[in-house]
Tab-separated table of C-alpha atoms in Angstrom:
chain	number	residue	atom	x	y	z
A	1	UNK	CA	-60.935	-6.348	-118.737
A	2	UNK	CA	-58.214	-5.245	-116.941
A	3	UNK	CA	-58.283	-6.413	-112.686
A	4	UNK	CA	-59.126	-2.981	-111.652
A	5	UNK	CA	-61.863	-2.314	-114.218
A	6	UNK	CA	-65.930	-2.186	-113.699
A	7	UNK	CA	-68.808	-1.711	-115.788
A	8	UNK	CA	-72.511	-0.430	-114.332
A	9	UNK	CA	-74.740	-3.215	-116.725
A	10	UNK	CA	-78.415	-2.577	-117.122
A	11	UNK	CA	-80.218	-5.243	-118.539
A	12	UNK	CA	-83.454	-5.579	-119.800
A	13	UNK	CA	-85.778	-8.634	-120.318
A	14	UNK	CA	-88.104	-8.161	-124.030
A	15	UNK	CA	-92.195	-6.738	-123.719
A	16	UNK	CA	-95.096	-9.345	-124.305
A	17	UNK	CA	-94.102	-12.242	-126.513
A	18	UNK	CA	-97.278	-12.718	-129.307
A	19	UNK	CA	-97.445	-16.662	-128.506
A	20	UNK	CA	-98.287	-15.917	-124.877
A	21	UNK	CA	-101.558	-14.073	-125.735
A	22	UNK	CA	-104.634	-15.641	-127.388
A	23	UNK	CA	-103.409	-14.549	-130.581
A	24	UNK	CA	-101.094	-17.626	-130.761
A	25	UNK	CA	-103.225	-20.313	-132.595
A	26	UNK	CA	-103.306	-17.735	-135.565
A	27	UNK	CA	-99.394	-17.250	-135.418
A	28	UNK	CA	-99.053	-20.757	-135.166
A	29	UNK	CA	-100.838	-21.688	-138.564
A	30	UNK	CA	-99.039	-18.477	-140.288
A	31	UNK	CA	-95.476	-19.561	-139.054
A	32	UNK	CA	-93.138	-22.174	-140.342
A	33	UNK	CA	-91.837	-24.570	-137.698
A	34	UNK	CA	-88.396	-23.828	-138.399
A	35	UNK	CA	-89.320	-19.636	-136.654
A	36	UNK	CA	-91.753	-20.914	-133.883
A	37	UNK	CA	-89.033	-20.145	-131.352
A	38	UNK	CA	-89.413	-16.410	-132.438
A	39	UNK	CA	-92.341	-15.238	-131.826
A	40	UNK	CA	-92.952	-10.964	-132.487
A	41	UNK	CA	-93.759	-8.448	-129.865
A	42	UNK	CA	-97.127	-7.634	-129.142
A	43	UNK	CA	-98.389	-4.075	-129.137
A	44	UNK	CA	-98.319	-4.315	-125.424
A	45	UNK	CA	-94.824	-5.428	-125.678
A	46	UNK	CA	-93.538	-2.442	-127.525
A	47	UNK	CA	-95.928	0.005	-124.794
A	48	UNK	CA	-94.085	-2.054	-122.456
A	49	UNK	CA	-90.113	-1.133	-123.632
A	50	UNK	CA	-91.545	2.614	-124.420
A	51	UNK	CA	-92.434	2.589	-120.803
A	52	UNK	CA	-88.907	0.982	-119.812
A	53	UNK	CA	-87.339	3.393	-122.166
A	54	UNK	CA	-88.761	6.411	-120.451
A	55	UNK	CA	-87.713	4.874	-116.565
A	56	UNK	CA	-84.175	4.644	-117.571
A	57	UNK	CA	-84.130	7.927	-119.046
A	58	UNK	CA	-85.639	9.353	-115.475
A	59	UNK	CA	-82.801	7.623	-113.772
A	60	UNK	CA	-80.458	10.146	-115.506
A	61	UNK	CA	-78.939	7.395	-117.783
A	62	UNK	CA	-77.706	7.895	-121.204
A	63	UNK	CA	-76.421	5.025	-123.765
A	64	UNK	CA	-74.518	5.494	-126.776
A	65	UNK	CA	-75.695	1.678	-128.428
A	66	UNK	CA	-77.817	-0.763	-126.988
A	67	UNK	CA	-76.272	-4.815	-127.337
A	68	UNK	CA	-78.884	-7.041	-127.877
A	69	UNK	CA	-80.129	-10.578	-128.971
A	70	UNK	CA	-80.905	-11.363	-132.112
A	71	UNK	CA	-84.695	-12.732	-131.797
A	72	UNK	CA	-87.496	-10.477	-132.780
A	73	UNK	CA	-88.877	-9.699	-129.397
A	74	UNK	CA	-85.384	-8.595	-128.198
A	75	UNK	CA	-84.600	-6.589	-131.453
A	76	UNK	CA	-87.992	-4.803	-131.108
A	77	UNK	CA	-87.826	-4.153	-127.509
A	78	UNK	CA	-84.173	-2.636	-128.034
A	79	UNK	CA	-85.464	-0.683	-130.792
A	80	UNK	CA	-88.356	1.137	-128.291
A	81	UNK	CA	-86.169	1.590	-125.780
A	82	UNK	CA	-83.817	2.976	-128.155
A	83	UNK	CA	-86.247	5.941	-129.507
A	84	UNK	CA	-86.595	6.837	-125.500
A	85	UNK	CA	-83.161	7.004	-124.770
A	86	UNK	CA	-81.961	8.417	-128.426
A	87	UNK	CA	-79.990	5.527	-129.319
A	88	UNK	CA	-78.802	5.545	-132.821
A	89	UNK	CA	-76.734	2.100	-132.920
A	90	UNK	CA	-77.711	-1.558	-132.236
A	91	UNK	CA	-75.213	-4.066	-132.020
A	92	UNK	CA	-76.734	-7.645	-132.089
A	93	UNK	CA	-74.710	-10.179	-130.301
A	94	UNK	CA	-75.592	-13.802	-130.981
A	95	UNK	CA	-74.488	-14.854	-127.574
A	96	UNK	CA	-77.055	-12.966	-125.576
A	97	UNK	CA	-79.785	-15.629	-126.959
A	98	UNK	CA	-77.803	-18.261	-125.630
A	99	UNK	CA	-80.075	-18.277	-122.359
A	100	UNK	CA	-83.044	-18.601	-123.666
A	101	UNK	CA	-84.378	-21.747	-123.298
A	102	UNK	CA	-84.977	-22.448	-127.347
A	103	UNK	CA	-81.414	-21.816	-127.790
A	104	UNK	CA	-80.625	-24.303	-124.744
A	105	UNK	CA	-82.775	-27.481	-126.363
A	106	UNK	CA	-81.595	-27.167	-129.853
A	107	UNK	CA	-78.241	-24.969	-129.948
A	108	UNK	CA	-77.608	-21.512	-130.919
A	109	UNK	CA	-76.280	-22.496	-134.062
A	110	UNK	CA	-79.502	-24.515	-135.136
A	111	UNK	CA	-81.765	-21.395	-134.487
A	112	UNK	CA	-83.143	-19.757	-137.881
A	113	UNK	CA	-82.485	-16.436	-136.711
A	114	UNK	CA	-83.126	-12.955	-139.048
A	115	UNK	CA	-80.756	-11.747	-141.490
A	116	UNK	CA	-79.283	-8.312	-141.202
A	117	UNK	CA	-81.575	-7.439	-143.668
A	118	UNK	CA	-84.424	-8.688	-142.086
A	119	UNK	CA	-83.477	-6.808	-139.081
A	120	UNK	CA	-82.967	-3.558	-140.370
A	121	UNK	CA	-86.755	-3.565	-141.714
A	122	UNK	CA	-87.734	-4.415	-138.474
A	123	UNK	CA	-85.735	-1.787	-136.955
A	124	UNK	CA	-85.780	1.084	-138.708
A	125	UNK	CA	-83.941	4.767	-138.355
A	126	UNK	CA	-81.306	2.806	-136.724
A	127	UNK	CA	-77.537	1.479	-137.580
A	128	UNK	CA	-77.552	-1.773	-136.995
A	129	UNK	CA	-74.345	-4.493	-137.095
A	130	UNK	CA	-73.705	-7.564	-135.848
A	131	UNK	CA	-70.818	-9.070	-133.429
A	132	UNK	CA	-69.381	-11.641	-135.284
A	133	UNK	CA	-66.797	-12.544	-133.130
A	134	UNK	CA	-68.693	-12.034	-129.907
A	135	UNK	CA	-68.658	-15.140	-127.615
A	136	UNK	CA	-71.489	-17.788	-128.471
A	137	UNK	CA	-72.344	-18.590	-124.465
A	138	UNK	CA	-74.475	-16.210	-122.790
A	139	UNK	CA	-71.730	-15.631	-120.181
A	140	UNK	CA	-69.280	-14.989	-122.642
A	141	UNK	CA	-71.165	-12.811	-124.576
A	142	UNK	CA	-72.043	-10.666	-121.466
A	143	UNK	CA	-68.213	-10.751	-120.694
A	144	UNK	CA	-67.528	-9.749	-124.283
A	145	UNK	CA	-69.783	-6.906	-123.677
A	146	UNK	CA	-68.820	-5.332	-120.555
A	147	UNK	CA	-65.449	-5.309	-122.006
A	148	UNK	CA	-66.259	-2.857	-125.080
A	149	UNK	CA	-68.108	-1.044	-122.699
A	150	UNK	CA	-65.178	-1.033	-120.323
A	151	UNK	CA	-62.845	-0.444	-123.592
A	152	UNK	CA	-64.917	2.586	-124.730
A	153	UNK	CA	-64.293	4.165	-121.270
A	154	UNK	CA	-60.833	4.299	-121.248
A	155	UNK	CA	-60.809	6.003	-124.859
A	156	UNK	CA	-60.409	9.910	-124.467
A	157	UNK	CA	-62.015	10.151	-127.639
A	158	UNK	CA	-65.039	8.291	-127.144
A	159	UNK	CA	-68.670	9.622	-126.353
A	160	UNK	CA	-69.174	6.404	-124.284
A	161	UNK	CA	-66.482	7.540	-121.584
A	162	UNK	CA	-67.823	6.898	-118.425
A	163	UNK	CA	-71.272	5.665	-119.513
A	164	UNK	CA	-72.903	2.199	-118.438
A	165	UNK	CA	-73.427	-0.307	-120.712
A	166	UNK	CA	-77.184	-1.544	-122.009
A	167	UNK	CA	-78.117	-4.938	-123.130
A	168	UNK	CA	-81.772	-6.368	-124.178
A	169	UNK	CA	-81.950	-9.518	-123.649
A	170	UNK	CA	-84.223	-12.548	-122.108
A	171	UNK	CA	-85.450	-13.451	-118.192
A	172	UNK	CA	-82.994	-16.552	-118.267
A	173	UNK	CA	-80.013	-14.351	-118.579
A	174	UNK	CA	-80.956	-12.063	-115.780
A	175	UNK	CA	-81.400	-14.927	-113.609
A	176	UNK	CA	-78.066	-16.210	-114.525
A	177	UNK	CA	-76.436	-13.424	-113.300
A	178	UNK	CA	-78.404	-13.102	-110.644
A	179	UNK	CA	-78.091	-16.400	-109.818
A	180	UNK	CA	-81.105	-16.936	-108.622
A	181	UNK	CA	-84.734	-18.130	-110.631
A	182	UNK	CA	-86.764	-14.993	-109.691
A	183	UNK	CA	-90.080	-13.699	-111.093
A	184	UNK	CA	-89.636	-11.477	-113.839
A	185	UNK	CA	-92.006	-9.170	-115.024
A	186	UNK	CA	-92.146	-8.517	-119.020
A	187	UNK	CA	-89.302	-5.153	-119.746
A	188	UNK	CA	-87.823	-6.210	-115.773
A	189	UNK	CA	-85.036	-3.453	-115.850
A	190	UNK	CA	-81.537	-5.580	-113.614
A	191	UNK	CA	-78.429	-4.006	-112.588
A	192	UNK	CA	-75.311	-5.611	-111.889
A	193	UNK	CA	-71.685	-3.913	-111.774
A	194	UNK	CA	-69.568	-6.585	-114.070
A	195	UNK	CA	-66.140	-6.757	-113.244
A	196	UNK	CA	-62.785	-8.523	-113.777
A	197	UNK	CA	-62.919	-11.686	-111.552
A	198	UNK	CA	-59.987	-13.294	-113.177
A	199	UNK	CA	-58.265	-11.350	-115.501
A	200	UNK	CA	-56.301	-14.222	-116.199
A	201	UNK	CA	-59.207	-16.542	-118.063
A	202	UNK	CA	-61.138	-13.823	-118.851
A	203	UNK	CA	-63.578	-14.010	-116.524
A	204	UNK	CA	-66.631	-11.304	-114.948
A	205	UNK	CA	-67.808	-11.486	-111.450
A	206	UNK	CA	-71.447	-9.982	-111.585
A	207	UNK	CA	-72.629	-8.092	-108.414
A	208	UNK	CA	-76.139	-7.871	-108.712
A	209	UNK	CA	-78.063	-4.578	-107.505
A	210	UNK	CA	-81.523	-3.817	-108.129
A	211	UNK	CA	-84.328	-4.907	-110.645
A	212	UNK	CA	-87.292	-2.696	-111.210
A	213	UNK	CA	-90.545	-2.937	-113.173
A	214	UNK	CA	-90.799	-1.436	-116.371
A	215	UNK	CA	-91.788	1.449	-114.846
A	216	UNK	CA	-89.743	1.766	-112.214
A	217	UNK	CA	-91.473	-0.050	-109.162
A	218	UNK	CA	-88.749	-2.275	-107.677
A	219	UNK	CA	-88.935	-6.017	-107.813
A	220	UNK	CA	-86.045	-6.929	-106.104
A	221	UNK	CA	-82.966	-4.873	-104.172
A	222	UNK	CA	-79.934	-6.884	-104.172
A	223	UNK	CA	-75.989	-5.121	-102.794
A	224	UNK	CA	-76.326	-1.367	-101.905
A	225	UNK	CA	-75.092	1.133	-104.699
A	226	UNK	CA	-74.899	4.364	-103.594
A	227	UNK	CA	-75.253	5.517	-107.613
A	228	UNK	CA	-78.564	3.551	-107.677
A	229	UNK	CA	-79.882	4.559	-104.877
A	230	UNK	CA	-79.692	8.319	-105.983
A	231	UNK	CA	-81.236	7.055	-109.271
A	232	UNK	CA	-83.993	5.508	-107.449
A	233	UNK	CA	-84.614	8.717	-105.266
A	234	UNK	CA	-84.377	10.150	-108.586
A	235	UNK	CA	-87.699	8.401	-109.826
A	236	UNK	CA	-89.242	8.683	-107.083
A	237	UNK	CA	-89.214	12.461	-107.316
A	238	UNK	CA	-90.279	12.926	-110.817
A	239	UNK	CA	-93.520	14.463	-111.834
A	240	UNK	CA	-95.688	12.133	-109.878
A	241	UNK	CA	-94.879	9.296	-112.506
A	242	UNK	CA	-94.762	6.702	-109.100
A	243	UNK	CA	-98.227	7.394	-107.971
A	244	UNK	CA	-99.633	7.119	-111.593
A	245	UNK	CA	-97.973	4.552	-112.954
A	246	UNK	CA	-96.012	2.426	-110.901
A	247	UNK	CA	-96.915	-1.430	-109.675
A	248	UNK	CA	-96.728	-2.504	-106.291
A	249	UNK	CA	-93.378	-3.399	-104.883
A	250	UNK	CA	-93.337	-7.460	-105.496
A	251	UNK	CA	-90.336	-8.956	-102.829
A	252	UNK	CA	-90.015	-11.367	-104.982
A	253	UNK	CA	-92.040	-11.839	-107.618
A	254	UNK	CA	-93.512	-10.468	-110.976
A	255	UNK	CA	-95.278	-6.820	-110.223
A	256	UNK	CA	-99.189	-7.230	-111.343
A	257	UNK	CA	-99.806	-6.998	-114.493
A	258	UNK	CA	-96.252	-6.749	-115.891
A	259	UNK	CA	-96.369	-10.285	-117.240
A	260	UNK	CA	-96.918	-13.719	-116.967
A	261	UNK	CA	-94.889	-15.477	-113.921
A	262	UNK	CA	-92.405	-18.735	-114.667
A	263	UNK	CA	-94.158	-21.359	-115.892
A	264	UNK	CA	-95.715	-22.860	-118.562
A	265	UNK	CA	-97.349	-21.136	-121.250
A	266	UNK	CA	-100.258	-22.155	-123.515
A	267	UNK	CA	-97.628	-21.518	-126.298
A	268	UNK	CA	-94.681	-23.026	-124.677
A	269	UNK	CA	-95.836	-25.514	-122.624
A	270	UNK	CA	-92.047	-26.395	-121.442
A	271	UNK	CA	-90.892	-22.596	-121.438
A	272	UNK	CA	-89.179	-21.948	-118.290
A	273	UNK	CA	-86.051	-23.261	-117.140
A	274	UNK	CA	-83.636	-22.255	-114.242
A	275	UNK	CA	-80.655	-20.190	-114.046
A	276	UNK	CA	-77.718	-21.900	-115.134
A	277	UNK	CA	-75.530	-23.701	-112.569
A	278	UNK	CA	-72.128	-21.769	-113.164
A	279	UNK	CA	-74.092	-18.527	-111.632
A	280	UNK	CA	-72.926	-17.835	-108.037
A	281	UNK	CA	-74.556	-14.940	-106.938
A	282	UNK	CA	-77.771	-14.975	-104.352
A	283	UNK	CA	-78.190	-12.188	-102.138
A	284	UNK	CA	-76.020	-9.711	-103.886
A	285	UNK	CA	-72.423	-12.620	-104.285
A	286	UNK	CA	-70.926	-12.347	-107.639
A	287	UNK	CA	-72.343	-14.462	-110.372
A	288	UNK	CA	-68.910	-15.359	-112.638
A	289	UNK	CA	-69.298	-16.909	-116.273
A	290	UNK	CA	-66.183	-17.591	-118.390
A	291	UNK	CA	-67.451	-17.886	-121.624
A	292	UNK	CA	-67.640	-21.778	-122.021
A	293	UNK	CA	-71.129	-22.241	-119.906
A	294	UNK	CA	-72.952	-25.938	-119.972
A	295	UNK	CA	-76.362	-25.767	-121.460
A	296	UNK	CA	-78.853	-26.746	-118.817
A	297	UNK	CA	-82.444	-28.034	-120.164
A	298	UNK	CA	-85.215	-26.108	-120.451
A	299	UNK	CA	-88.216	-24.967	-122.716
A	300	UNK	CA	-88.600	-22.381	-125.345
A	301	UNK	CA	-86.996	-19.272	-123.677
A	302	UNK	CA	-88.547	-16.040	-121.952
């Protein structure tokens, strides 16, 4: 991305995981080892990203593709919000699993992940491809990602010109670029403006700006936008969907009944893990990744 290039980046965390509800044990005996770090959505889950679908469609936001990670929960979430928004392409990027704790203990590379194939059945009525030479570190993945979205921009031709970019992904990435190891409700809906903050190695500054509930109630403000704000205000006037379905304003922490706070989970027992130490970015301050990120411990990945 050039210096003087931007990119508005919505990301959203995957609906209700099936091994955190009591359904597990059953999963558990019906799943080989090898796929126990990819657990399905849940029917809640997929109520969950139709919900999250529908709030970023109220905020007046349109998406040509949606870039997401390649575990089930992601790819099914992606796909809900998708039928919301009337998304028609998915681009799977590798990378954007990188944060996930799973991915952290035993390497991206070692992860039995779904074949295109396999991905396409569980995704139906919608073109799906895969970013093969997208960046294998979260960072670098998001990097790689704000710069097709920057890339599309510039193209007269494109529908994408001027449009923000949308990514599915896991809690651990939105805490990395937040920088910070905040409560995340299930479908948490971040916004960050990703820009060039060295041209020169290729790396994005993040500035963080808002993260909402699935429905829309905010979780946690972070740097003034006027363009969010007027999205916000745009919520909050339409059709009385705030008083009938929106949680209570958590400061910060998960909005009731949106999903289970960090910790362990009966499971995952060593799930959670925190943001990764390259973020800089509390209180709004750019978080910057370069693409080559360490791998901090953790569990099984949210």
């Amino acid at each position: 991305m050039p210096n003087s290039a931007s990119c508005s980046m919505w990301v959203v965390r995957h609906g209700e995981r099936l091994d955190e509800t009591a359904g597990v044990n059953e999963w558990l005996r019906k799943t080989p080892r090898s796929r126990r770090f990819d657990p399905p959505l849940t029917e809640e889950g997929g109520r969950q990203a139709t919900v999250a679908g529908k709030t970023l469609s109220k905020l007046g936001l349109s998406f040509d593709k949606v870039f997401v990670s390649p575990t089930m929960r992601t790819l099914s979430t992606a796909w809900h919000v998708a039928e919301q928004l009337g998304i028609n392409e998915m681009v799977v990027v590798p990378g954007l699993c990188a944060c996930a704790a799973a991915a952290v203990q035993l390497g991206l590379e070692r992860l039995e992940l779904l074949t295109i194939e396999e991905m396409k059945a569980l995704c139906p009525r919608i073109t799906i491809s895969i970013a093969k030479k997208a960046p294998s570190t979260f960072m670098g993945a998001c990097s790689w990602v704000a710069a097709q979205g920057h890339q599309a921009a510039q193209s007269a031709s494109s529908s994408l010109r001027g449009s923000p970019v949308l990514v599915v992904s896991h809690r651990e990435g939105i805490r990395d670029l937040m920088g910070r190891n905040l409560r995340l409700p299930y479908c948490a809906v971040a916004n960050f403006t990703a820009s060039a903050a060295d041209p020169l190695h290729g790396r994005v500054g993040y500035r963080f700006h808002v993260v909402l509930t699935a429905a829309g109630g905010r979780v946690l403000l972070g740097q003034s936008s006027p363009s969010v704000e007027e999205m916000l205000a745009r919520i909050r006037l339409s059709d009385g969907a705030e008083a009938a379905t929106r949680a209570p304003d958590a400061p910060d922490g998960a909005a009731p009944g949106d999903g289970p706070a960090p910790g362990p989970s009966p499971g995952n027992p060593a799930e959670d893990r925190p943001p990764s130490g390259r973020s800089k970015g509390a209180n709004g301050a750019p978080a910057r990744g370069d693409g080559r990120g360490g791998r901090p411990r953790g569990g099984s990945g949210g």
